Amino acid sequence: MKLVLNLSLLIFSLLTFGYKSFSLTDYQIKKICMKEKKVSTCKKNLREKRYNLQKGNPIEILVIPYKR
């Protein structure tokens, strides 16, 4: 019984969250790019990445290491 429950929850979660991608809004892009030196190129790059993400193309995400 427990196996059936876990399997059904797994299938349900895959079906509901599988095709959704959350991309940045214009306001979030503006807020992120305010800290950069070249605001226009930052906005352009983030909008291109958002467009590619919405179309289903893979994108590269820069990971900045945490400094103490």
PDB file of C-alpha atoms in Angstrom:
ATOM      1  CA  MET A   1       0.000   0.000   0.000  1.00  0.00           C
ATOM      2  CA  LYS A   2       2.817   2.366   0.873  1.00  0.00           C
ATOM      3  CA  LEU A   3       4.521   1.604  -2.459  1.00  0.00           C
ATOM      4  CA  VAL A   4       1.356   2.446  -4.390  1.00  0.00           C
ATOM      5  CA  LEU A   5       0.980   5.717  -2.520  1.00  0.00           C
ATOM      6  CA  ASN A   6       4.595   6.757  -3.141  1.00  0.00           C
ATOM      7  CA  LEU A   7       4.379   5.786  -6.806  1.00  0.00           C
ATOM      8  CA  SER A   8       1.151   7.720  -7.315  1.00  0.00           C
ATOM      9  CA  LEU A   9       2.611  10.816  -5.610  1.00  0.00           C
ATOM     10  CA  LEU A  10       5.702  10.613  -7.803  1.00  0.00           C
ATOM     11  CA  ILE A  11       3.669  10.352 -10.997  1.00  0.00           C
ATOM     12  CA  PHE A  12       1.383  13.179  -9.896  1.00  0.00           C
ATOM     13  CA  SER A  13       4.315  15.496  -9.129  1.00  0.00           C
ATOM     14  CA  LEU A  14       6.031  14.714 -12.438  1.00  0.00           C
ATOM     15  CA  LEU A  15       2.880  15.445 -14.403  1.00  0.00           C
ATOM     16  CA  THR A  16       2.066  18.707 -12.657  1.00  0.00           C
ATOM     17  CA  PHE A  17       5.552  20.225 -12.427  1.00  0.00           C
ATOM     18  CA  GLY A  18       7.263  18.650 -15.428  1.00  0.00           C
ATOM     19  CA  TYR A  19       6.534  21.198 -18.142  1.00  0.00           C
ATOM     20  CA  LYS A  20       6.625  24.430 -16.176  1.00  0.00           C
ATOM     21  CA  SER A  21       9.648  26.689 -16.318  1.00  0.00           C
ATOM     22  CA  PHE A  22       9.833  29.820 -14.242  1.00  0.00           C
ATOM     23  CA  SER A  23      11.662  32.638 -15.971  1.00  0.00           C
ATOM     24  CA  LEU A  24      12.517  36.120 -14.738  1.00  0.00           C
ATOM     25  CA  THR A  25      10.077  38.974 -15.170  1.00  0.00           C
ATOM     26  CA  ASP A  26      11.156  42.321 -16.640  1.00  0.00           C
ATOM     27  CA  TYR A  27      11.115  43.873 -13.170  1.00  0.00           C
ATOM     28  CA  GLN A  28      13.407  41.162 -11.785  1.00  0.00           C
ATOM     29  CA  ILE A  29      15.799  41.598 -14.723  1.00  0.00           C
ATOM     30  CA  LYS A  30      15.902  45.363 -14.128  1.00  0.00           C
ATOM     31  CA  LYS A  31      16.538  44.861 -10.416  1.00  0.00           C
ATOM     32  CA  ILE A  32      19.388  42.377 -11.019  1.00  0.00           C
ATOM     33  CA  CYS A  33      21.061  44.530 -13.676  1.00  0.00           C
ATOM     34  CA  MET A  34      21.056  47.703 -11.562  1.00  0.00           C
ATOM     35  CA  LYS A  35      24.168  46.356  -9.787  1.00  0.00           C
ATOM     36  CA  GLU A  36      26.129  45.764 -13.011  1.00  0.00           C
ATOM     37  CA  LYS A  37      28.418  48.242 -14.752  1.00  0.00           C
ATOM     38  CA  LYS A  38      26.895  47.764 -18.207  1.00  0.00           C
ATOM     39  CA  VAL A  39      23.172  47.691 -17.594  1.00  0.00           C
ATOM     40  CA  SER A  40      22.102  47.407 -21.234  1.00  0.00           C
ATOM     41  CA  THR A  41      24.247  44.348 -21.995  1.00  0.00           C
ATOM     42  CA  CYS A  42      23.112  42.692 -18.770  1.00  0.00           C
ATOM     43  CA  LYS A  43      19.457  43.202 -19.692  1.00  0.00           C
ATOM     44  CA  LYS A  44      20.056  41.964 -23.226  1.00  0.00           C
ATOM     45  CA  ASN A  45      21.801  38.774 -22.032  1.00  0.00           C
ATOM     46  CA  LEU A  46      19.140  37.969 -19.426  1.00  0.00           C
ATOM     47  CA  ARG A  47      16.305  38.549 -21.906  1.00  0.00           C
ATOM     48  CA  GLU A  48      17.993  36.246 -24.441  1.00  0.00           C
ATOM     49  CA  LYS A  49      18.393  33.563 -21.760  1.00  0.00           C
ATOM     50  CA  ARG A  50      14.746  33.974 -20.752  1.00  0.00           C
ATOM     51  CA  TYR A  51      13.649  33.610 -24.385  1.00  0.00           C
ATOM     52  CA  ASN A  52      15.760  30.467 -24.841  1.00  0.00           C
ATOM     53  CA  LEU A  53      14.411  29.005 -21.591  1.00  0.00           C
ATOM     54  CA  GLN A  54      10.818  29.608 -22.665  1.00  0.00           C
ATOM     55  CA  LYS A  55      11.483  27.965 -26.035  1.00  0.00           C
ATOM     56  CA  GLY A  56      12.960  24.918 -24.301  1.00  0.00           C
ATOM     57  CA  ASN A  57      16.571  25.437 -25.359  1.00  0.00           C
ATOM     58  CA  PRO A  58      19.303  24.721 -22.790  1.00  0.00           C
ATOM     59  CA  ILE A  59      20.967  27.734 -21.188  1.00  0.00           C
ATOM     60  CA  GLU A  60      24.181  28.227 -19.231  1.00  0.00           C
ATOM     61  CA  ILE A  61      23.843  29.532 -15.706  1.00  0.00           C
ATOM     62  CA  LEU A  62      26.830  31.177 -14.058  1.00  0.00           C
ATOM     63  CA  VAL A  63      27.407  29.977 -10.511  1.00  0.00           C
ATOM     64  CA  ILE A  64      29.147  32.501  -8.283  1.00  0.00           C
ATOM     65  CA  PRO A  65      30.913  30.912  -5.289  1.00  0.00           C
ATOM     66  CA  TYR A  66      29.963  32.140  -1.845  1.00  0.00           C
ATOM     67  CA  LYS A  67      32.646  34.234  -0.117  1.00  0.00           C
ATOM     68  CA  ARG A  68      32.654  34.673   3.633  1.00  0.00           C
TER      69      ARG A  68
END
